[in-house]
């Protein structure tokens, strides 16, 4: 759902993690026309299995310590690191001021991943929008009506910031 706000055609995307949440967004990202999708995970085998599941030449699986090269256009943190206030072990060479850093976790405070990205000049976004859009999709399936998510997102942001 992030690609509704970002143009991903011919972009380089790095996804951190290889669990169910990552699997859930991969098809949408591939369908958006990315040029390259790198899956980085601490366990290479898990990333490789996920990459093979999609059978797409644009996907590469690596371990975190194998990340190098020029910065990505989009980095998605799909690890559980943010839940414990830690940062996935990735080098700063993968990010610059043109990178969008998206953390699937959301809360009142920016995550360690989002703080790291912002310090390196990137734009950081949390996963609250994804949660709201998933709820809207479910509502449409069950009720046949798609709610306007803008006011819902604003209201939730306001409530979270008050905590």
Short mmCIF file of C-alpha atoms in Angstrom, two decimals:
data_model
loop_
_atom_site.label_atom_id
_atom_site.label_comp_id
_atom_site.label_asym_id
_atom_site.label_seq_id
_atom_site.Cartn_x
_atom_site.Cartn_y
_atom_site.Cartn_z
CA UNK A 1 0.00 0.00 0.00
CA UNK A 2 2.96 2.34 0.35
CA UNK A 3 3.22 2.67 -3.42
CA UNK A 4 -0.07 4.61 -3.44
CA UNK A 5 1.98 7.59 -2.24
CA UNK A 6 5.33 6.80 -3.85
CA UNK A 7 6.22 6.24 -7.46
CA UNK A 8 8.09 2.92 -7.48
CA UNK A 9 8.45 2.39 -11.23
CA UNK A 10 12.13 1.54 -11.96
CA UNK A 11 13.17 2.17 -8.33
CA UNK A 12 15.55 0.18 -6.16
CA UNK A 13 13.89 -1.19 -3.03
CA UNK A 14 15.44 -2.81 0.02
CA UNK A 15 13.23 -4.80 2.37
CA UNK A 16 14.61 -5.74 5.77
CA UNK A 17 13.24 -9.01 7.12
CA UNK A 18 11.67 -12.08 5.58
CA UNK A 19 8.57 -12.78 7.67
CA UNK A 20 4.86 -12.71 6.97
CA UNK A 21 4.52 -8.92 6.85
CA UNK A 22 7.29 -8.72 4.24
CA UNK A 23 5.72 -11.50 2.22
CA UNK A 24 2.43 -9.60 2.37
CA UNK A 25 3.82 -6.47 0.68
CA UNK A 26 6.15 -8.01 -1.88
CA UNK A 27 3.62 -8.65 -4.66
CA UNK A 28 2.30 -5.10 -4.43
CA UNK A 29 5.84 -3.71 -4.66
CA UNK A 30 6.73 -5.94 -7.60
CA UNK A 31 3.47 -5.00 -9.35
CA UNK A 32 4.43 -1.32 -8.95
CA UNK A 33 7.26 -1.94 -11.42
CA UNK A 34 10.38 -1.76 -9.25
CA UNK A 35 13.66 -2.33 -11.05
CA UNK A 36 15.30 -4.19 -8.16
CA UNK A 37 14.10 -5.67 -4.88
CA UNK A 38 16.70 -6.75 -2.34
CA UNK A 39 15.59 -8.85 0.63
CA UNK A 40 17.99 -8.62 3.55
CA UNK A 41 17.61 -10.83 6.58
CA UNK A 42 19.91 -12.07 9.31
CA UNK A 43 19.12 -15.62 8.12
CA UNK A 44 20.00 -15.81 4.44
CA UNK A 45 18.11 -19.07 3.94
CA UNK A 46 14.80 -17.51 5.00
CA UNK A 47 15.29 -14.55 2.63
CA UNK A 48 16.27 -16.90 -0.18
CA UNK A 49 13.17 -19.07 0.30
CA UNK A 50 10.96 -15.99 0.22
CA UNK A 51 12.67 -14.70 -2.92
CA UNK A 52 12.27 -18.09 -4.62
CA UNK A 53 8.57 -18.14 -3.75
CA UNK A 54 8.02 -15.14 -6.04
CA UNK A 55 10.24 -16.47 -8.86
CA UNK A 56 11.13 -12.99 -10.11
CA UNK A 57 14.55 -12.06 -11.51
CA UNK A 58 14.34 -8.61 -9.90
CA UNK A 59 14.60 -10.13 -6.39
CA UNK A 60 17.92 -10.77 -4.67
CA UNK A 61 18.32 -12.24 -1.17
CA UNK A 62 21.25 -11.29 1.08
CA UNK A 63 22.29 -11.33 4.72
CA UNK A 64 22.41 -7.96 6.49
CA UNK A 65 26.21 -7.95 6.50
CA UNK A 66 26.28 -8.38 2.71
CA UNK A 67 24.52 -5.08 2.03
CA UNK A 68 26.63 -2.60 0.10
CA UNK A 69 26.53 -0.41 -2.96
CA UNK A 70 24.67 2.75 -3.73
CA UNK A 71 21.68 3.98 -1.69
CA UNK A 72 18.20 2.59 -2.28
CA UNK A 73 15.17 4.65 -3.26
CA UNK A 74 13.01 2.94 -0.64
CA UNK A 75 13.94 0.90 2.43
CA UNK A 76 11.17 -0.97 4.23
CA UNK A 77 11.82 -2.25 7.73
CA UNK A 78 9.79 -5.41 8.14
CA UNK A 79 11.84 -6.77 11.04
CA UNK A 80 10.72 -6.92 14.65
CA UNK A 81 13.70 -4.77 15.71
CA UNK A 82 11.55 -1.65 16.09
CA UNK A 83 9.31 -3.43 18.58
CA UNK A 84 12.30 -3.74 20.90
CA UNK A 85 13.69 -0.28 20.15
CA UNK A 86 16.69 -1.54 18.20
CA UNK A 87 18.00 -0.98 14.70
CA UNK A 88 18.57 -3.76 12.16
CA UNK A 89 22.30 -4.14 11.48
CA UNK A 90 22.50 -2.33 8.14
CA UNK A 91 25.20 0.01 6.85
CA UNK A 92 24.54 3.71 6.34
CA UNK A 93 25.80 3.37 2.74
CA UNK A 94 22.35 2.05 1.73
CA UNK A 95 20.59 5.33 2.54
CA UNK A 96 20.87 8.98 1.57
CA UNK A 97 18.76 12.14 1.37
CA UNK A 98 16.80 10.72 -1.60
CA UNK A 99 15.79 7.55 0.25
CA UNK A 100 12.37 7.00 1.78
CA UNK A 101 12.58 4.85 4.92
CA UNK A 102 9.36 3.06 5.81
CA UNK A 103 8.94 1.22 9.10
CA UNK A 104 5.99 -1.16 9.33
CA UNK A 105 5.82 -0.42 13.07
CA UNK A 106 4.01 2.69 14.31
CA UNK A 107 3.64 4.50 17.60
CA UNK A 108 3.73 7.84 19.38
CA UNK A 109 7.49 8.15 18.96
CA UNK A 110 9.61 7.53 15.87
CA UNK A 111 11.27 4.10 15.89
CA UNK A 112 15.03 3.64 16.09
CA UNK A 113 14.96 2.86 12.36
CA UNK A 114 13.09 6.08 11.60
CA UNK A 115 15.45 8.15 13.78
CA UNK A 116 18.48 6.59 12.06
CA UNK A 117 17.03 7.32 8.62
CA UNK A 118 16.15 10.91 9.51
CA UNK A 119 19.64 11.53 10.91
CA UNK A 120 21.04 10.42 7.55
CA UNK A 121 18.77 12.85 5.69
CA UNK A 122 16.08 10.42 4.51
CA UNK A 123 12.33 10.87 4.78
CA UNK A 124 10.90 8.45 7.37
CA UNK A 125 7.34 7.10 7.45
CA UNK A 126 5.74 4.75 9.97
CA UNK A 127 3.27 1.92 9.34
CA UNK A 128 0.09 3.53 10.68
CA UNK A 129 -1.12 4.30 7.16
CA UNK A 130 -0.70 0.66 6.18
CA UNK A 131 -2.83 -0.41 9.16
CA UNK A 132 -5.59 2.04 8.25
CA UNK A 133 -5.57 1.07 4.56
CA UNK A 134 -5.74 -2.65 5.44
CA UNK A 135 -8.74 -1.95 7.65
CA UNK A 136 -10.40 0.00 4.83
CA UNK A 137 -9.85 -2.88 2.41
CA UNK A 138 -11.40 -5.30 4.91
CA UNK A 139 -14.35 -2.98 5.48
CA UNK A 140 -14.92 -2.83 1.72
CA UNK A 141 -14.85 -6.61 1.43
CA UNK A 142 -17.31 -7.07 4.31
CA UNK A 143 -19.58 -4.06 3.82
CA UNK A 144 -19.18 -3.14 0.15
CA UNK A 145 -18.13 0.42 1.01
CA UNK A 146 -14.61 1.80 1.15
CA UNK A 147 -14.24 4.38 3.93
CA UNK A 148 -12.36 7.64 3.42
CA UNK A 149 -9.10 6.85 5.23
CA UNK A 150 -7.78 10.42 5.46
CA UNK A 151 -9.86 11.52 8.47
CA UNK A 152 -9.33 8.15 10.18
CA UNK A 153 -5.56 8.45 9.84
CA UNK A 154 -5.57 12.03 11.14
CA UNK A 155 -7.70 11.05 14.13
CA UNK A 156 -5.45 8.10 14.99
CA UNK A 157 -2.31 10.25 14.67
CA UNK A 158 -3.85 12.77 17.04
CA UNK A 159 -4.78 10.10 19.59
CA UNK A 160 -1.36 8.44 19.40
CA UNK A 161 0.44 11.77 19.86
CA UNK A 162 -1.57 12.46 23.05
CA UNK A 163 -0.22 9.34 24.76
#
